[in-house]
Amino acid sequence: MKLLSTRDRFIPNFKCDTQKIFPAVIAGPNSNICFLMSHILSIYKIAQITYSSATEENNQNEAAFFHWMFPTGNKQQMWLLRLLLLFRWIWIGVIYDEAESLERLLRNCEDVIVIVFHNAEIFPSFISEQTRPLSLCNDECSPGNRKLNVEGQPFCCYDCLPCPEGEISIYTDEDRCFQCQEGYYSNKNHDFCLRKVVTFLSYEEPLGIGLATSAVALSFMTALVLAIFVKYHNTPIVKVNNRMLSYTLLISLLLSFLCTLLFIGQPQKMTCLLRQTAFGIVFSVVISCLLAKTTTVVIAFMANKPGSTMNKWVGKRLATSIVLSCSLIQAMICTLWLATSPPFPDSDTELYAQNSVLKCNEGSDIMFYCVLGFMGFLAIISLTVAFLARKLPDSFNEAKFITFSMLLFCSVWLTFVPTYLSTKGKYTVAVEIFSILASSAGLLGFIFSPKCYIILFRPEQNKREQLMKRKG
């Protein structure tokens, strides 16, 4: 009280001369006395700091100047109880001398057996005993499992459930399992996350090697056929079936075989942009060349009829128009695709538990199927025209061979759609590569192998007189 009076006289509530004002008072360990002193000190706006466990203060004005360094007794009891529950201690010995606080503790410990000692002196003896705390019901849940409380049983009775796939628990008696981050998977014991193995159709694996080797071999064969046609370009069998269309078809087939190499290897931004669009445009040129060949045969036959007005359509102009228009439409579809929603490199971490599959996301599935749909439309028209022209009397009529090749082509791509949708990961890419190679190889074999056979092994049939005999 002298601190609150004048310098020489004991007069509470009066300050008759100048004196130093204390910023705060450090109180003693007795929380009751500290609480009573706070009423007086708050009048003088002097803060009191106590290192004891004080009671709750309801008066907001007094509480502003009364601070304790430890939580209240109720909060201490609450956190002590949480600590006991964390370690699953069921049998607890408590040394206590305050009955009111003890009752509050016992009310909070409904599921815990508490033994109370009123005399602290027995504490040491208690500790000494063309005892390890044990659960009353079951053992603790090991890492890789989570607890599941049993309905109608105390909190210490629970089942242990293994963590589901992709989730782990790393501590004992976890309440829940935690999901591994993207790109990781849970190990066998579900107590650790492992990085997923990155997979894609590569040149190092047998499937990639086999497809790449087939593409290169077929490309070489196509180049060889093209070289034969160029060398014997003045022979009747090459001239009679439109040399430029044959050259264009062979070059397109060569590019179709080579474009499959864009599908193999780790997906990159440029390969994802090029592989589907290049495939769509090149194949459209291939099919439009076949359509132009068969259409030319039909127009030529109709022009030979008396009184026909189809003569003006016979020639290279019609074939060139068909190839350019069909290819241009497909190019416009691909350009729209790249401008609106282009393909991009992506990874699928949900497909397999232990693998992360690198792939090219098509960007827009609608545009992808538009490209396939336009090629299918051209193939159906080409097949129909070739089938109708297969028996027309013309020298080396290619319609018969185109019919067989287009039947194979349509069969391959009709099978492709359900197979493509049902496969997963890198095998989806392998299915598309196989379809490209199989359909292109069918066109190369059915259309050009008979001509190459005559050029190389039956040169006597590669004469104008022989061609004229075959008419009709």
XYZ file of C-alpha atoms in Angstrom:
472
model
C 0.000 0.000 0.000
C 2.977 2.286 0.471
C 3.562 2.174 -3.237
C 0.160 3.828 -3.744
C 0.558 6.552 -1.107
C 2.626 9.739 -0.827
C 6.351 9.606 -0.351
C 6.433 10.041 3.468
C 2.869 9.504 4.652
C 0.539 6.474 4.436
C -2.564 7.945 2.786
C -4.223 5.549 0.328
C -5.915 6.996 -2.771
C -4.019 10.267 -2.595
C -1.001 11.500 -4.535
C 0.079 14.717 -2.949
C 3.487 15.038 -4.580
C 5.383 13.855 -7.615
C 6.509 10.254 -7.622
C 7.455 7.515 -10.025
C 4.578 5.480 -11.439
C 5.212 1.771 -11.576
C 4.477 0.173 -14.981
C 3.578 -3.190 -13.417
C 3.683 -5.242 -10.239
C 4.933 -8.809 -10.079
C 2.663 -10.728 -7.732
C 3.412 -13.710 -5.541
C 2.368 -17.351 -5.877
C -0.880 -17.038 -3.893
C -3.578 -16.645 -6.496
C -6.260 -15.531 -3.990
C -4.193 -12.598 -2.690
C -3.210 -11.653 -6.241
C -6.860 -11.571 -7.239
C -7.753 -9.253 -4.316
C -4.834 -6.951 -5.079
C -6.017 -6.617 -8.670
C -9.110 -4.684 -7.464
C -6.915 -2.023 -5.901
C -4.180 -1.894 -8.539
C -6.680 -1.538 -11.361
C -7.931 1.729 -9.819
C -4.461 3.191 -10.310
C -4.136 1.612 -13.770
C -1.190 -0.483 -12.589
C -0.878 -3.863 -14.258
C -0.276 -6.963 -12.174
C 1.583 -9.984 -13.520
C 1.355 -13.218 -11.559
C 3.186 -16.450 -12.151
C 0.533 -18.497 -10.414
C -2.521 -20.191 -11.878
C -5.217 -17.556 -11.410
C -8.990 -17.891 -11.543
C -11.153 -16.549 -14.340
C -11.836 -12.802 -14.206
C -15.277 -11.634 -15.264
C -14.744 -7.872 -14.791
C -13.329 -6.689 -18.124
C -11.891 -3.469 -16.607
C -9.967 -5.310 -13.931
C -8.973 -8.085 -16.312
C -7.199 -5.526 -18.490
C -4.645 -4.995 -15.683
C -4.508 -8.547 -14.348
C -2.328 -10.956 -16.285
C -1.155 -14.460 -15.394
C 1.610 -16.451 -16.973
C -0.173 -19.792 -16.614
C -3.672 -20.836 -17.659
C -6.458 -21.173 -15.137
C -6.935 -24.341 -13.153
C -9.864 -25.447 -15.302
C -7.846 -25.146 -18.484
C -4.924 -26.968 -16.925
C -7.213 -29.816 -15.957
C -8.698 -29.935 -19.470
C -5.295 -30.182 -21.138
C -4.054 -32.679 -18.568
C -7.062 -34.801 -19.382
C -6.344 -34.547 -23.127
C -2.762 -35.566 -22.477
C -3.922 -38.621 -20.536
C -6.334 -39.593 -23.291
C -3.610 -39.161 -25.925
C -1.417 -41.772 -24.222
C -4.426 -43.987 -23.412
C -3.724 -43.984 -19.689
C -6.677 -45.589 -17.981
C -5.395 -46.039 -14.421
C -4.249 -42.704 -13.020
C -2.984 -41.695 -9.589
C -3.648 -38.092 -8.532
C -2.137 -36.278 -5.534
C -4.436 -33.387 -4.678
C -5.352 -31.193 -1.713
C -8.115 -28.948 -3.082
C -11.481 -30.654 -2.956
C -13.344 -28.291 -5.327
C -10.788 -28.573 -8.104
C -10.603 -32.321 -7.561
C -14.336 -32.662 -8.094
C -14.104 -30.813 -11.396
C -11.318 -33.126 -12.525
C -13.260 -36.233 -11.567
C -16.335 -35.034 -13.453
C -14.265 -34.715 -16.628
C -12.694 -38.164 -16.183
C -15.815 -40.289 -16.655
C -14.010 -43.005 -18.628
C -10.828 -42.950 -16.522
C -10.259 -44.706 -13.205
C -8.692 -42.124 -10.882
C -6.982 -43.040 -7.585
C -6.736 -40.004 -5.268
C -3.962 -39.542 -2.713
C -4.539 -36.759 -0.143
C -1.106 -37.016 1.414
C 1.862 -36.243 -0.797
C 4.170 -38.245 1.425
C 2.970 -41.575 -0.072
C 3.795 -40.455 -3.617
C 7.278 -42.054 -3.734
C 5.959 -45.438 -2.680
C 3.233 -45.247 -5.322
C 5.741 -44.517 -8.061
C 7.997 -47.349 -7.002
C 5.316 -49.876 -7.962
C -3.921 -46.865 -105.666
C 2.746 -50.156 -14.056
C 2.506 -49.767 -17.648
C -0.861 -48.360 -18.736
C -2.811 -50.768 -20.897
C -5.990 -50.474 -22.932
C -8.904 -52.283 -21.373
C -10.235 -53.731 -24.623
C -7.584 -54.127 -27.310
C -4.012 -53.455 -28.317
C -3.033 -50.187 -29.943
C -3.369 -49.697 -33.686
C -0.029 -49.903 -35.457
C 0.998 -47.491 -38.265
C -0.810 -48.265 -41.498
C -4.129 -48.567 -39.648
C -6.722 -46.239 -38.231
C -9.018 -46.471 -35.248
C -12.715 -47.190 -35.517
C -14.639 -46.690 -32.298
C -16.991 -49.495 -31.285
C -20.518 -48.286 -30.734
C -21.732 -48.689 -27.169
C -18.211 -49.308 -25.817
C -15.841 -47.002 -23.893
C -13.522 -44.798 -25.895
C -10.634 -47.204 -25.233
C -12.412 -49.974 -27.147
C -11.910 -49.694 -30.895
C -11.172 -51.701 -34.014
C -8.134 -51.238 -36.240
C -8.882 -50.834 -39.940
C -6.136 -50.911 -42.613
C -5.731 -47.678 -44.561
C -7.233 -47.817 -48.071
C -5.107 -47.755 -51.215
C -3.219 -44.500 -51.613
C -3.546 -43.511 -47.930
C -1.181 -43.951 -44.981
C -0.884 -43.455 -41.216
C 2.569 -43.047 -39.685
C 1.793 -42.946 -35.966
C 0.261 -45.374 -33.503
C -3.479 -45.129 -32.865
C -4.189 -42.643 -35.655
C -7.810 -41.515 -35.857
C -7.705 -41.308 -39.654
C -5.529 -42.089 -42.650
C -3.946 -39.415 -44.834
C -3.948 -39.293 -48.632
C -0.566 -39.468 -50.356
C 0.175 -36.386 -52.413
C -0.204 -36.448 -56.190
C 2.473 -38.521 -57.863
C 2.951 -40.803 -54.845
C 1.382 -44.070 -53.690
C 1.239 -45.959 -50.405
C 3.592 -48.857 -49.755
C 2.451 -52.363 -48.833
C 2.194 -51.568 -45.108
C 0.458 -48.230 -45.746
C 2.859 -46.400 -43.446
C 4.945 -44.593 -46.092
C 4.388 -42.838 -49.440
C 6.548 -43.798 -52.429
C 7.017 -41.834 -55.635
C 5.158 -43.332 -58.594
C 7.185 -44.690 -61.494
C 6.817 -42.554 -64.633
C 5.825 -44.667 -67.659
C 5.162 -43.988 -71.335
C 5.533 -45.831 -74.640
C 9.304 -45.596 -75.094
C 11.845 -46.806 -77.629
C 13.564 -48.865 -74.927
C 10.731 -51.322 -74.291
C 9.836 -54.267 -76.586
C 6.449 -52.850 -77.603
C 7.931 -49.508 -78.625
C 10.857 -51.171 -80.416
C 8.522 -53.460 -82.362
C 6.214 -50.644 -83.482
C 9.098 -48.334 -84.396
C 10.836 -51.096 -86.364
C 7.626 -51.873 -88.271
C 7.140 -48.185 -89.089
C 10.688 -47.819 -90.407
C 10.492 -51.065 -92.420
C 7.179 -50.096 -94.037
C 8.536 -46.629 -94.774
C 11.504 -48.204 -96.515
C 9.203 -50.435 -98.570
C 7.073 -47.442 -99.582
C 10.164 -45.492 -100.608
C 11.295 -48.492 -102.653
C 7.934 -48.679 -104.457
C 8.098 -44.943 -105.116
C 11.598 -45.352 -106.570
C 10.357 -48.138 -108.860
C 7.466 -45.998 -110.108
C 9.770 -43.040 -110.727
C 12.264 -45.220 -112.595
C 9.577 -46.787 -114.794
C 7.441 -43.641 -115.037
C 7.181 -43.886 -118.857
C 5.886 -47.451 -118.878
C 2.188 -47.954 -119.701
C 1.232 -49.491 -116.364
C 2.432 -46.371 -114.511
C 0.998 -43.888 -117.000
C -2.434 -45.475 -117.366
C -3.446 -44.971 -113.730
C -2.456 -41.317 -113.324
C 1.188 -41.026 -112.369
C 0.784 -37.895 -110.227
C -1.940 -39.497 -108.123
C 0.231 -42.558 -107.630
C 3.204 -40.431 -106.582
C 1.048 -38.377 -104.213
C -0.460 -41.533 -102.718
C 2.953 -43.132 -102.175
C 4.397 -40.011 -100.565
C 1.344 -39.759 -98.288
C 1.695 -43.414 -97.290
C 5.381 -42.820 -96.564
C 4.508 -39.869 -94.304
C 1.752 -41.865 -92.574
C 4.258 -44.556 -91.621
C 6.761 -41.964 -90.386
C 4.196 -39.956 -88.379
C 3.710 -42.946 -86.068
C 7.182 -42.219 -84.674
C 5.688 -39.048 -83.143
C 3.551 -41.273 -80.924
C 6.554 -43.094 -79.407
C 8.742 -41.536 -76.721
C 8.089 -39.134 -73.870
C 5.275 -36.725 -74.759
C 6.526 -33.218 -75.476
C 4.627 -30.054 -76.343
C 5.588 -30.146 -80.022
C 4.956 -33.879 -80.530
C 1.558 -33.602 -78.876
C 0.623 -30.754 -81.216
C 1.808 -32.525 -84.353
C 1.045 -36.205 -84.042
C -2.771 -36.233 -84.327
C -2.995 -33.314 -86.731
C -0.250 -34.670 -88.987
C -1.893 -38.090 -88.963
C -5.303 -36.592 -89.805
C -4.096 -34.465 -92.716
C -1.798 -37.137 -94.219
C -4.466 -39.818 -94.061
C -7.003 -37.475 -95.622
C -4.614 -37.047 -98.571
C -4.282 -40.847 -98.813
C -8.019 -41.485 -98.898
C -8.741 -38.547 -101.194
C -6.160 -39.942 -103.662
C -8.003 -43.264 -103.666
C -11.295 -41.462 -104.109
C -9.829 -39.483 -107.018
C -8.521 -42.670 -108.677
C -11.875 -44.459 -108.555
C -13.801 -41.340 -109.555
C -11.503 -40.873 -112.554
C -12.200 -44.451 -113.663
C -15.974 -43.951 -113.401
C -15.899 -40.618 -115.231
C -13.689 -42.053 -117.991
C -16.076 -44.966 -118.551
C -19.118 -42.689 -118.648
C -17.347 -40.298 -121.034
C -16.829 -43.114 -123.552
C -20.579 -43.597 -123.954
C -22.157 -42.032 -127.035
C -23.614 -38.588 -126.430
C -22.009 -38.254 -122.985
C -21.197 -34.787 -121.657
C -18.654 -36.057 -119.119
C -15.671 -35.444 -121.382
C -14.968 -32.106 -119.770
C -14.462 -33.826 -116.387
C -11.896 -36.307 -117.650
C -8.302 -35.388 -116.858
C -6.016 -34.335 -114.074
C -8.131 -31.352 -113.085
C -10.846 -33.472 -111.454
C -8.373 -35.619 -109.514
C -6.436 -32.592 -108.313
C -9.638 -30.858 -107.211
C -10.761 -33.870 -105.176
C -7.398 -34.233 -103.420
C -6.998 -30.527 -102.662
C -10.574 -29.956 -101.469
C -10.679 -32.982 -99.153
C -7.238 -32.239 -97.731
C -8.129 -28.578 -97.234
C -11.261 -29.425 -95.253
C -9.276 -31.704 -92.945
C -6.575 -29.042 -92.578
C -9.219 -26.499 -91.568
C -10.596 -28.883 -88.914
C -7.078 -29.422 -87.527
C -6.373 -25.679 -87.538
C -9.582 -25.012 -85.615
C -8.562 -27.733 -83.161
C -5.136 -26.183 -82.569
C -6.621 -22.696 -82.242
C -9.355 -23.545 -79.735
C -8.187 -26.470 -77.609
C -4.785 -27.849 -78.703
C -3.324 -31.112 -77.342
C -0.765 -30.803 -74.554
C 1.501 -33.075 -72.467
C -0.242 -34.477 -69.419
C 0.106 -37.210 -66.818
C -2.448 -39.633 -65.414
C -1.718 -40.372 -61.747
C -5.037 -42.062 -61.008
C -4.974 -44.821 -63.619
C -2.448 -47.081 -61.869
C -1.614 -47.251 -58.175
C 2.161 -47.392 -58.604
C 2.662 -45.727 -62.005
C 2.226 -42.211 -63.330
C 1.444 -42.421 -67.059
C 2.726 -39.606 -69.269
C 0.438 -38.962 -72.211
C -0.784 -36.360 -74.660
C -4.085 -34.890 -73.583
C -6.100 -34.371 -76.761
C -7.430 -31.085 -75.457
C -10.803 -31.509 -77.120
C -12.162 -35.004 -77.605
C -14.843 -33.558 -79.872
C -12.259 -32.188 -82.314
C -10.304 -35.452 -82.211
C -13.375 -37.435 -83.194
C -14.223 -34.836 -85.853
C -10.865 -35.585 -87.489
C -11.531 -39.330 -87.329
C -15.104 -38.837 -88.463
C -14.101 -36.901 -91.586
C -11.593 -39.614 -92.517
C -14.303 -42.214 -92.008
C -16.654 -40.204 -94.229
C -14.049 -40.090 -97.015
C -13.319 -43.804 -96.585
C -16.999 -44.768 -96.926
C -17.409 -42.671 -100.076
C -14.216 -44.090 -101.559
C -15.282 -47.641 -100.741
C -18.712 -47.083 -102.288
C -17.343 -45.614 -105.521
C -14.647 -48.284 -105.787
C -17.191 -51.048 -105.254
C -19.436 -49.669 -107.994
C -16.485 -49.320 -110.406
C -14.812 -52.656 -109.672
C -16.174 -54.391 -112.840
C -15.853 -51.535 -115.289
C -13.932 -52.583 -118.449
C -10.802 -50.481 -118.339
C -7.108 -51.144 -118.669
C -5.677 -52.102 -115.314
C -8.786 -50.933 -113.520
C -7.641 -50.185 -109.945
C -11.160 -50.093 -108.480
C -11.041 -53.804 -107.641
C -7.819 -53.407 -105.640
C -9.021 -50.174 -104.023
C -12.186 -51.976 -102.921
C -10.191 -54.642 -101.102
C -7.852 -52.073 -99.561
C -10.727 -49.867 -98.353
C -12.527 -52.864 -96.849
C -9.403 -53.561 -94.839
C -9.069 -49.875 -93.981
C -12.645 -49.574 -92.711
C -12.390 -52.845 -90.758
C -9.238 -51.660 -88.989
C -10.665 -48.296 -87.968
C -14.065 -49.653 -86.981
C -12.197 -51.979 -84.635
C -9.974 -49.115 -83.485
C -12.709 -47.036 -81.830
C -13.906 -49.565 -79.180
C -10.362 -50.842 -78.649
C -9.038 -47.290 -78.173
C -11.730 -46.535 -75.592
C -11.189 -49.773 -73.654
C -7.382 -49.698 -73.357
C -5.458 -47.664 -70.777
C -2.171 -45.853 -70.488
C 0.532 -46.411 -73.071
C -1.442 -49.254 -74.686
C -3.942 -46.686 -75.965
C -1.131 -45.100 -77.977
C 0.031 -48.535 -79.188
C -3.468 -49.316 -80.500
C -3.530 -46.125 -82.585
C -0.029 -46.777 -83.966
C -1.000 -50.329 -84.933
C -4.159 -49.089 -86.672
C -2.183 -46.557 -88.704
C 0.432 -49.118 -89.721
C -2.079 -51.868 -90.533
C -4.387 -49.706 -92.641
C -1.516 -48.014 -94.501
C 0.197 -51.349 -95.139
C -3.060 -52.739 -96.521
C -3.350 -49.861 -98.970
C 0.282 -50.256 -100.035
C -0.023 -53.994 -100.522
C -3.362 -54.211 -102.316
C -2.844 -51.272 -104.679
C 0.851 -51.297 -105.551
C 2.075 -54.864 -105.152
C 0.336 -56.108 -108.385
C 1.856 -53.245 -110.376
C 5.336 -53.793 -108.935
C 5.087 -57.491 -109.741
C 4.341 -56.783 -113.412
C 7.014 -54.059 -113.658
C 9.778 -56.196 -112.142
C 8.868 -59.784 -113.049
C 6.458 -59.569 -116.023
C 7.835 -56.769 -118.208
C 6.276 -58.330 -121.274
C 2.854 -57.437 -119.860
C 3.891 -53.840 -119.297
C 3.274 -52.890 -122.955
C 0.581 -50.922 -124.696
C -0.444 -53.896 -126.811
C -1.000 -56.012 -123.708
C -3.022 -53.276 -122.101
C -5.260 -52.984 -125.120
C -5.900 -56.698 -125.086
C -7.054 -56.531 -121.476
C -9.792 -54.010 -122.245
C -13.240 -55.427 -121.951
